[in-house]
mmCIF file of N, CA and C in Angstrom:
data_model
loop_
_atom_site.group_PDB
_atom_site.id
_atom_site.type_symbol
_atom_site.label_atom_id
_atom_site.label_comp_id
_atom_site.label_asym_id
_atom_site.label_seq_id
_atom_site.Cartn_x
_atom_site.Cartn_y
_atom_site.Cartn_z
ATOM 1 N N UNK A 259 23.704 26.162 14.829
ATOM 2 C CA UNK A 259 24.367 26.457 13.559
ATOM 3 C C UNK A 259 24.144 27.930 13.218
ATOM 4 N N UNK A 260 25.246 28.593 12.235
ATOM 5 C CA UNK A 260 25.169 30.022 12.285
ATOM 6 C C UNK A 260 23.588 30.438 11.505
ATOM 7 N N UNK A 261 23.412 31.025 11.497
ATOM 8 C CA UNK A 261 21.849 31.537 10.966
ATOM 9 C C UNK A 261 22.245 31.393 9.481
ATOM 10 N N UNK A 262 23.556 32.013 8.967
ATOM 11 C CA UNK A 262 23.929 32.360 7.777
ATOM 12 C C UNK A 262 23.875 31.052 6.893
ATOM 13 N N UNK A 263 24.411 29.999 7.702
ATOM 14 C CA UNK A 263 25.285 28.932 7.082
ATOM 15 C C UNK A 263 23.397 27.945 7.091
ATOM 16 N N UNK A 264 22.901 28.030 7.941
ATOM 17 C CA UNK A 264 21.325 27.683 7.941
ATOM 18 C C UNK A 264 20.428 27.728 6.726
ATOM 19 N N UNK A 265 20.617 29.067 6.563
ATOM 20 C CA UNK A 265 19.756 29.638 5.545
ATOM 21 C C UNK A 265 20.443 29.456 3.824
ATOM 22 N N UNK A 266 21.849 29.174 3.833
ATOM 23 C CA UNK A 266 22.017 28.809 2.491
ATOM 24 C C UNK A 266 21.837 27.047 2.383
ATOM 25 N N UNK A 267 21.814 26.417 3.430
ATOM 26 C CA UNK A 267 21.299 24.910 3.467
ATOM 27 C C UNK A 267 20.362 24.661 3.275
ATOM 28 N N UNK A 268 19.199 25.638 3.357
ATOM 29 C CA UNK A 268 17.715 25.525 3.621
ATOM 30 C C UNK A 268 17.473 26.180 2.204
ATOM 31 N N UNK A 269 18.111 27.192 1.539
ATOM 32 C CA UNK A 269 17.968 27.659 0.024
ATOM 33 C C UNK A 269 18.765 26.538 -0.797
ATOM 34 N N UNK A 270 19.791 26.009 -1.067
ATOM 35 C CA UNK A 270 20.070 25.014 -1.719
ATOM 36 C C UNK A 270 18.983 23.432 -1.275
ATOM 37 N N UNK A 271 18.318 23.296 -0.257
ATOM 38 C CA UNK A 271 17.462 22.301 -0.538
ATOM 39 C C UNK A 271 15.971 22.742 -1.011
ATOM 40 N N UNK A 272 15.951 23.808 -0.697
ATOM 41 C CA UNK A 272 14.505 24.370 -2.152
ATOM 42 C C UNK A 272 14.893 24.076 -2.794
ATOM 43 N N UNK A 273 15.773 24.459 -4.013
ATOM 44 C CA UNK A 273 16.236 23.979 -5.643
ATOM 45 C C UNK A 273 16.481 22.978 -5.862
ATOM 46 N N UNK A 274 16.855 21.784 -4.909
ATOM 47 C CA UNK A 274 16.762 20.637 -5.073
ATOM 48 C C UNK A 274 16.069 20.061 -4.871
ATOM 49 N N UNK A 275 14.520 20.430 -3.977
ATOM 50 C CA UNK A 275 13.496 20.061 -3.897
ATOM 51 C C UNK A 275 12.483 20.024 -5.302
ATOM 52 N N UNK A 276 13.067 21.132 -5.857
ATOM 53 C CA UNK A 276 12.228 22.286 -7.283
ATOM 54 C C UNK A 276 12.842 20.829 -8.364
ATOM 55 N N UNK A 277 13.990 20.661 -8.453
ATOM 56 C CA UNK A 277 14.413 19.481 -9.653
ATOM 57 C C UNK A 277 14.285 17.985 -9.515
ATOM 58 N N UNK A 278 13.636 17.353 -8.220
ATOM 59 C CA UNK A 278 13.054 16.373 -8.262
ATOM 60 C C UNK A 278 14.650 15.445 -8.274
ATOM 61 N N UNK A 279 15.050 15.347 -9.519
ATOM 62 C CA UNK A 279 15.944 14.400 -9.883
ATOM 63 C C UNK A 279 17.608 15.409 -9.989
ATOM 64 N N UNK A 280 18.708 14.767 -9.434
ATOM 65 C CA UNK A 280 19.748 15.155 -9.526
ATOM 66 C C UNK A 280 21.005 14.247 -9.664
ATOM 67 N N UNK A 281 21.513 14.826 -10.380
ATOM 68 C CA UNK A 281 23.387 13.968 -10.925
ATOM 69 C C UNK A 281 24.479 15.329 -10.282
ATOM 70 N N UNK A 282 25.309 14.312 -9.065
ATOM 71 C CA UNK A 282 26.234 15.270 -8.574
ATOM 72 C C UNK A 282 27.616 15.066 -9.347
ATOM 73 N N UNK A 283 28.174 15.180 -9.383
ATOM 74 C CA UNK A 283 29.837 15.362 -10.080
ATOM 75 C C UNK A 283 30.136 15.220 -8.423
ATOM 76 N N UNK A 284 30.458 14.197 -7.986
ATOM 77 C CA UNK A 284 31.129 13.284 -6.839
ATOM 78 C C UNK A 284 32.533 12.994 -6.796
ATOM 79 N N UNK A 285 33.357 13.465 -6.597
ATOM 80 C CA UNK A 285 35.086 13.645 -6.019
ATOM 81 C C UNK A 285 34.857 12.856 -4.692
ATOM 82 N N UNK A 286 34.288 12.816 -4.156
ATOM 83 C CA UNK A 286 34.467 12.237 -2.531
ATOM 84 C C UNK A 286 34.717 13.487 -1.653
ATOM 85 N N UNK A 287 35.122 14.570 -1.979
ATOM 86 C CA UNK A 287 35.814 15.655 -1.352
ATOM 87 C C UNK A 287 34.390 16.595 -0.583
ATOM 88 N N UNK A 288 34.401 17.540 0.440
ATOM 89 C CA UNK A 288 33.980 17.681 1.293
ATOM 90 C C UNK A 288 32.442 18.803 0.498
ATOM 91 N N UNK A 289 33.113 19.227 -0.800
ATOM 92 C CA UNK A 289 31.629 20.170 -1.169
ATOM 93 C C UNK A 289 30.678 19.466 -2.221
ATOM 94 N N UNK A 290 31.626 18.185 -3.156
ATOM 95 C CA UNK A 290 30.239 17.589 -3.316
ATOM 96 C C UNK A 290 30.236 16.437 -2.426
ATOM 97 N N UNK A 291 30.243 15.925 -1.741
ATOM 98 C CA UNK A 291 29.795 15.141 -0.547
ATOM 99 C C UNK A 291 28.474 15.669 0.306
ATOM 100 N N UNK A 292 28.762 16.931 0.932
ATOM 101 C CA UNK A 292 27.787 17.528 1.224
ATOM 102 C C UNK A 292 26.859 18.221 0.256
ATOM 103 N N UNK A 293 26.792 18.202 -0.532
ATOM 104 C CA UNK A 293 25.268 18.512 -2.064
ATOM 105 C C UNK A 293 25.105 16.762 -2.061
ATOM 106 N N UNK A 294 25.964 16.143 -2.153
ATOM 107 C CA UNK A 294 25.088 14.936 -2.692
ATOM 108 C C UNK A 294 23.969 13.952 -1.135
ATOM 109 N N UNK A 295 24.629 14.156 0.259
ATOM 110 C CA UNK A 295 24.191 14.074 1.027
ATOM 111 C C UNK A 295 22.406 14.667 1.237
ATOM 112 N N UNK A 296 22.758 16.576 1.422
ATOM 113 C CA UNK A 296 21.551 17.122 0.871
ATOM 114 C C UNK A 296 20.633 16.799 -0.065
ATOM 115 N N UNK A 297 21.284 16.341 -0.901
ATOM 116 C CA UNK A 297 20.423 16.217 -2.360
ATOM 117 C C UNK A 297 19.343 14.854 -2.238
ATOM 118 N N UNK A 298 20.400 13.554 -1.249
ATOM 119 C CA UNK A 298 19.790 12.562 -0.739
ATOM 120 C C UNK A 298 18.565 12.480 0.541
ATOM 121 N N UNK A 299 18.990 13.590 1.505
ATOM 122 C CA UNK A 299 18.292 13.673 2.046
ATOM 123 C C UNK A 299 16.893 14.657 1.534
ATOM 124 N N UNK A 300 16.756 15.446 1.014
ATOM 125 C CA UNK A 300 15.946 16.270 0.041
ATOM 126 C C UNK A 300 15.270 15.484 -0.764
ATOM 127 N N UNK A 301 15.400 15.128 -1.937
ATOM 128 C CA UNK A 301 14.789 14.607 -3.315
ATOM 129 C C UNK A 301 14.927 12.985 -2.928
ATOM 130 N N UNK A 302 15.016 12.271 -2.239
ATOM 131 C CA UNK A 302 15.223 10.727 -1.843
ATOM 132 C C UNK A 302 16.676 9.913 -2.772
ATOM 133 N N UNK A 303 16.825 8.813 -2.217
ATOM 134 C CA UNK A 303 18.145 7.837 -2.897
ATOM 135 C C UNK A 303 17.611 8.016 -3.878
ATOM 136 N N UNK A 304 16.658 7.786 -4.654
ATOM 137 C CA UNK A 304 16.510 7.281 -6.064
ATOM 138 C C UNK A 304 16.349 8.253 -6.705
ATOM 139 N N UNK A 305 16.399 10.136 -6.750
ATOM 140 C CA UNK A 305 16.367 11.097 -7.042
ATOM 141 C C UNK A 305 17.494 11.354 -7.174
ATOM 142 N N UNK A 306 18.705 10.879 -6.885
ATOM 143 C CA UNK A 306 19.970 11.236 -7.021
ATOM 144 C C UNK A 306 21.032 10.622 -7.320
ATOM 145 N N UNK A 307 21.640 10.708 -8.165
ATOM 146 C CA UNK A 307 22.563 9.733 -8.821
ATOM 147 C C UNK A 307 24.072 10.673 -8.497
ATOM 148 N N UNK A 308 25.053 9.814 -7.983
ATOM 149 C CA UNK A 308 26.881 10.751 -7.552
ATOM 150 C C UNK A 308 27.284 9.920 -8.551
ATOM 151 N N UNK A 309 28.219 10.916 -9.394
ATOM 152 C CA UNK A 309 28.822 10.720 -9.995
ATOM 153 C C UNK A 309 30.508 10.415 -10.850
ATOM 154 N N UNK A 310 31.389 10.063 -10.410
ATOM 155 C CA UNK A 310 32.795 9.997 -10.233
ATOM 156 C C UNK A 310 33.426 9.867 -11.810
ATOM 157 N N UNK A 311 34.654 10.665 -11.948
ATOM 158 C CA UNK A 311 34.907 10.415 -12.893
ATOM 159 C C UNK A 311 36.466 9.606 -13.027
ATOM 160 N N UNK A 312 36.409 8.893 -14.042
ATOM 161 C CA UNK A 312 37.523 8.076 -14.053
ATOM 162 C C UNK A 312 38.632 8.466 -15.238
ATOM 163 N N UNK A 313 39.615 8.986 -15.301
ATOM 164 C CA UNK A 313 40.691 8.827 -16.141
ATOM 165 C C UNK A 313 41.657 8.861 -15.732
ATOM 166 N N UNK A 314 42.905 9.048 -17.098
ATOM 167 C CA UNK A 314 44.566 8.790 -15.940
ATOM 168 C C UNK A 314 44.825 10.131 -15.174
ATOM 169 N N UNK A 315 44.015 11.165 -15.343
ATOM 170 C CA UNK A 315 44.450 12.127 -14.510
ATOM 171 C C UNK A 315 43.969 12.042 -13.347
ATOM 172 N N UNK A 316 43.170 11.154 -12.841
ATOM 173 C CA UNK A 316 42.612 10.898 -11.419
ATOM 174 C C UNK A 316 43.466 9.629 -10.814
ATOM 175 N N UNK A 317 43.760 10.516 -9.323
ATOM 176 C CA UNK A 317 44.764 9.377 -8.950
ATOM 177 C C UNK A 317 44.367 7.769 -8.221
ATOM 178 N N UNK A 318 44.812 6.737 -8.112
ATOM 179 C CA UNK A 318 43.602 5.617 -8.076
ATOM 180 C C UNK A 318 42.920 5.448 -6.564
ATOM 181 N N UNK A 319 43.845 6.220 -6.092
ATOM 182 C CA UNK A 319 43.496 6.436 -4.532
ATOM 183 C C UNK A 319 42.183 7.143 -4.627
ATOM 184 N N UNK A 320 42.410 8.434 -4.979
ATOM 185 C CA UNK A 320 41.165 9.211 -4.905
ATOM 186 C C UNK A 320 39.888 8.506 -5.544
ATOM 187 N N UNK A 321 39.872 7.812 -6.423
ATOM 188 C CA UNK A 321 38.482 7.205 -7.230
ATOM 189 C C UNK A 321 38.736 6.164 -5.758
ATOM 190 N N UNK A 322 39.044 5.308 -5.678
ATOM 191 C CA UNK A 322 38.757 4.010 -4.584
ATOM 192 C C UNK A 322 38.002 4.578 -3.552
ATOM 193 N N UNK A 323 38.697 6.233 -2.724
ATOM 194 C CA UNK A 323 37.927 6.848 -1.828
ATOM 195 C C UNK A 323 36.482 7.239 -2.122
ATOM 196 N N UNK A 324 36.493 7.819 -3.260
ATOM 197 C CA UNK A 324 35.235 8.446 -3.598
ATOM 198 C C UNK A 324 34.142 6.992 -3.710
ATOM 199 N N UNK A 325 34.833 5.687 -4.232
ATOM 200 C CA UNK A 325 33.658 5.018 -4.484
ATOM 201 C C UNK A 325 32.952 4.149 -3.039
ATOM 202 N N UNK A 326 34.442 4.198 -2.104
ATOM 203 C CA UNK A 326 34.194 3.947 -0.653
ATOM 204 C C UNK A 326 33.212 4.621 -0.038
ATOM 205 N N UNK A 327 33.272 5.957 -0.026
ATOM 206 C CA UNK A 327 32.629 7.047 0.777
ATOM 207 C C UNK A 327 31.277 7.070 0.102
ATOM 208 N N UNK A 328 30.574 6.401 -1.349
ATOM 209 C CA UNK A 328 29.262 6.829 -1.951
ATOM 210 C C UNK A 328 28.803 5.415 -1.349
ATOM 211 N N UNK A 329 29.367 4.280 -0.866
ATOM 212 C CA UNK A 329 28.879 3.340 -0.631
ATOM 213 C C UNK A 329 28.355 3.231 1.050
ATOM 214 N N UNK A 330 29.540 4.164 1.591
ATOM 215 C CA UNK A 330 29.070 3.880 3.267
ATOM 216 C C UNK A 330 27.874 5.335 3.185
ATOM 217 N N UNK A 331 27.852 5.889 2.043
ATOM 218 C CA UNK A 331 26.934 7.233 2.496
ATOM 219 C C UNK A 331 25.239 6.289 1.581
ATOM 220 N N UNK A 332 25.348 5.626 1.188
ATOM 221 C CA UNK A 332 24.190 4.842 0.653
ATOM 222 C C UNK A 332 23.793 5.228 -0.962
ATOM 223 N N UNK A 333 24.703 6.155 -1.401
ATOM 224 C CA UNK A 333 24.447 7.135 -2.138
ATOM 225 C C UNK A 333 24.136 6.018 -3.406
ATOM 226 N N UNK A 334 23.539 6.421 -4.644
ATOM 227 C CA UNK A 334 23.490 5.182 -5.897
ATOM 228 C C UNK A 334 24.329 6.280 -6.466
ATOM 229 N N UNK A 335 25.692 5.705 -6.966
ATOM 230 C CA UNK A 335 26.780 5.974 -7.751
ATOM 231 C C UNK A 335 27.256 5.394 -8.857
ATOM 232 N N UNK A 336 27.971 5.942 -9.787
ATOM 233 C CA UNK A 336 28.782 5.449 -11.160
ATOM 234 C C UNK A 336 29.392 6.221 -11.595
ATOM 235 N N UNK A 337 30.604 5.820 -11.561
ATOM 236 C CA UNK A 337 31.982 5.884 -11.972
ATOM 237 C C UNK A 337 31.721 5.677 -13.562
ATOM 238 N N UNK A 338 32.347 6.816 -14.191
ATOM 239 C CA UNK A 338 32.393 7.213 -15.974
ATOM 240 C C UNK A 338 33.612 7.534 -15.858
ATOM 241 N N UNK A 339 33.956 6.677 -18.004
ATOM 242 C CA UNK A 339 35.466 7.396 -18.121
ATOM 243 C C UNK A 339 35.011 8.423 -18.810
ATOM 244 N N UNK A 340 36.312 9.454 -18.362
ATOM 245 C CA UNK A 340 36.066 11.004 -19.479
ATOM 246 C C UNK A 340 37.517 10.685 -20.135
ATOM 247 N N UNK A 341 37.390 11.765 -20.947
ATOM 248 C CA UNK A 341 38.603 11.605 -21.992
ATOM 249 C C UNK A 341 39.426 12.806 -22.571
ATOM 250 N N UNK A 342 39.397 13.862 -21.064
ATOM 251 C CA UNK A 342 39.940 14.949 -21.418
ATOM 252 C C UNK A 342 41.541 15.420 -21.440
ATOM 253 N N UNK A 343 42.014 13.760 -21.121
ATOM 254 C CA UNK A 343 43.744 13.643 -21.741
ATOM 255 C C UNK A 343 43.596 13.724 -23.500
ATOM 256 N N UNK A 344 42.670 13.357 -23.706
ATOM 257 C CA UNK A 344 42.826 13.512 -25.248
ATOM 258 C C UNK A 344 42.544 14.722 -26.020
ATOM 259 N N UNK A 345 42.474 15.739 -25.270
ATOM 260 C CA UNK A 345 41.991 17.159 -26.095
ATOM 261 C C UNK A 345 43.609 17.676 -25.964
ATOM 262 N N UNK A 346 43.422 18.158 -27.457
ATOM 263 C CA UNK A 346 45.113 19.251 -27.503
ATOM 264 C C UNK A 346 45.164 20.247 -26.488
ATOM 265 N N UNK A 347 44.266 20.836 -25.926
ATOM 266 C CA UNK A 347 44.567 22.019 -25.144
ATOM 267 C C UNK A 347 44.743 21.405 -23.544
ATOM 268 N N UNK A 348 44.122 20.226 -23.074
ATOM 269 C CA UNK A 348 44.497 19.759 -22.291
ATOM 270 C C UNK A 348 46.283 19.390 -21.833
ATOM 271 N N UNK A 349 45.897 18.691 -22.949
ATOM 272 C CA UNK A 349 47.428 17.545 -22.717
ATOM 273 C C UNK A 349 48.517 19.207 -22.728
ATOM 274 N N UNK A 350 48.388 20.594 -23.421
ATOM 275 C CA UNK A 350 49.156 21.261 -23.851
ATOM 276 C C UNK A 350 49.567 22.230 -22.299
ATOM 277 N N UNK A 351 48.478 21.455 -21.375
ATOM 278 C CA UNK A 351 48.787 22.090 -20.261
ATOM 279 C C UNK A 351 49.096 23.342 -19.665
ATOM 280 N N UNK A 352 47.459 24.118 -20.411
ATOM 281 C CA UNK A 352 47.576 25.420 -20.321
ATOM 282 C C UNK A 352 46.820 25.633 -19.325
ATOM 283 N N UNK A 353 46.984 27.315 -18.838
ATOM 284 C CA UNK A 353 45.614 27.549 -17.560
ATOM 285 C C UNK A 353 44.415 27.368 -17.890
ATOM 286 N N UNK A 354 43.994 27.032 -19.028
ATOM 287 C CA UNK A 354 42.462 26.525 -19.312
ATOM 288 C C UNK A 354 42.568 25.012 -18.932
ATOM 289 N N UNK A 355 43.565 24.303 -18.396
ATOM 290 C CA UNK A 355 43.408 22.423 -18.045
ATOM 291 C C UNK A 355 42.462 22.370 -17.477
ATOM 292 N N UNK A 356 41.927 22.703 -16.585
ATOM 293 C CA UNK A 356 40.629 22.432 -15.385
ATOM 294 C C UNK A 356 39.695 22.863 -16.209
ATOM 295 N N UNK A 357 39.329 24.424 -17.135
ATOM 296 C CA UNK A 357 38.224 24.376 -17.873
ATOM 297 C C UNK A 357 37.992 23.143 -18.329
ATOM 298 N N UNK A 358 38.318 22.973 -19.256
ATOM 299 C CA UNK A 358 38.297 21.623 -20.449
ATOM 300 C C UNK A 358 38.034 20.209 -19.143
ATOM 301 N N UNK A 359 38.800 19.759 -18.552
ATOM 302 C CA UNK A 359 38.647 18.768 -17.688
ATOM 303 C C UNK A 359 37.155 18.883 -17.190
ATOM 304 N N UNK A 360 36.387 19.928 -16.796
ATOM 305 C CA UNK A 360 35.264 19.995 -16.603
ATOM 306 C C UNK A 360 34.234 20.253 -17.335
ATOM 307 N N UNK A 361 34.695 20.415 -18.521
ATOM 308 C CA UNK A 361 33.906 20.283 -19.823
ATOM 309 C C UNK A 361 33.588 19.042 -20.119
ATOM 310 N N UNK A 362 34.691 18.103 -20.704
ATOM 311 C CA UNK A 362 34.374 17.130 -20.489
ATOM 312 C C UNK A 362 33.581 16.458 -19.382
ATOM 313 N N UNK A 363 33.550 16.406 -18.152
ATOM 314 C CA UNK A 363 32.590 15.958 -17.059
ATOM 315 C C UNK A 363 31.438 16.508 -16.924
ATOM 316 N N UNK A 364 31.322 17.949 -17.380
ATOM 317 C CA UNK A 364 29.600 18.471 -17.164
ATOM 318 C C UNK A 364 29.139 17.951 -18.394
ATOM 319 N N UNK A 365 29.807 17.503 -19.946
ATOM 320 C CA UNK A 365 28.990 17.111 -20.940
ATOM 321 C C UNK A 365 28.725 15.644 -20.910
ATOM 322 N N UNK A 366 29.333 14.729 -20.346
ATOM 323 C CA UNK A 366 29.085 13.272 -20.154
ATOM 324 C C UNK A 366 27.942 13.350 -18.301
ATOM 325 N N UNK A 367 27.923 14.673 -17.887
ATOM 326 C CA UNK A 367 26.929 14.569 -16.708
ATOM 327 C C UNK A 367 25.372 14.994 -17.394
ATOM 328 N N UNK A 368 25.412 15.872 -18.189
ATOM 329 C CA UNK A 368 24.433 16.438 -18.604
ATOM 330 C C UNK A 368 23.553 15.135 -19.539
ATOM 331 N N UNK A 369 24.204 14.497 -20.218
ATOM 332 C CA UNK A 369 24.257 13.022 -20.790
ATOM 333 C C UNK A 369 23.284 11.870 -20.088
ATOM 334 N N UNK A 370 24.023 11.959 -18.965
ATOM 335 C CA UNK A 370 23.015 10.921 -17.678
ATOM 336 C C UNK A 370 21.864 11.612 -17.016
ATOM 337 N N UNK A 371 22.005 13.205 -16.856
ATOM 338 C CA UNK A 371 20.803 14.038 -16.400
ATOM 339 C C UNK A 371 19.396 13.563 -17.478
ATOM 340 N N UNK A 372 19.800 13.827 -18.929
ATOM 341 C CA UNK A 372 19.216 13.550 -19.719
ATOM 342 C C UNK A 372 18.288 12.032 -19.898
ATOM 343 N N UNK A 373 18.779 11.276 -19.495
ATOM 344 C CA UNK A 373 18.768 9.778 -19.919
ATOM 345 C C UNK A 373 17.444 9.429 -18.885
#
């Protein structure tokens, strides 16, 4: 493996070594898959909770995949609804949509970090 690509694998599992406990924001998709993998292999299953989010802007395919892929990866997962169709600036479908969409998901993640 490249030295480069080594050494930021080996620095992202210090900091996840350093927080003991972690909540990934889980899409199924290939960059948190690999943090939540790391994070599992690093801090153990029970140090890490993947996290999926559910509303109508997620298509039902993609949640079914994501909850497929946390199950064959062993991962302990849960699927949350967010509710960022309901903010005016959302629905108004401006270039801030993805801010806000992830507002909503880092404040209902930060929620379960907490808990």
């Amino acid at each position: 493996m490249d030295d480069g690509v080594q050494g930021k694998i080996e620095k992202a599992a210090a900091v996840l070594k350093e927080l003991r406990r972690v909540v990934v924001a889980f899409s199924g998709g290939i960059d948190s898959t690999v943090l939540a993998v790391l994070a599992q292999r690093t801090v153990g299953a029970d140090g890490v909770l993947a996290v999926t989010a559910d509303s109508p802007s997620i298509a039902r395919h993609d949640l079914d995949d994501a909850v497929a892929l946390a199950g064959q990866l062993g991962l302990r997962h849960r699927v949350i609804a967010t509710r960022e169709v309901e903010q005016p600036g959302y629905r108004a479908n401006t270039a801030r949509r993805c801010y806000l969409c992830k507002q909503e998901l880092f404040a209902e993640l930060e929620g379960l970090a907490r808990a």
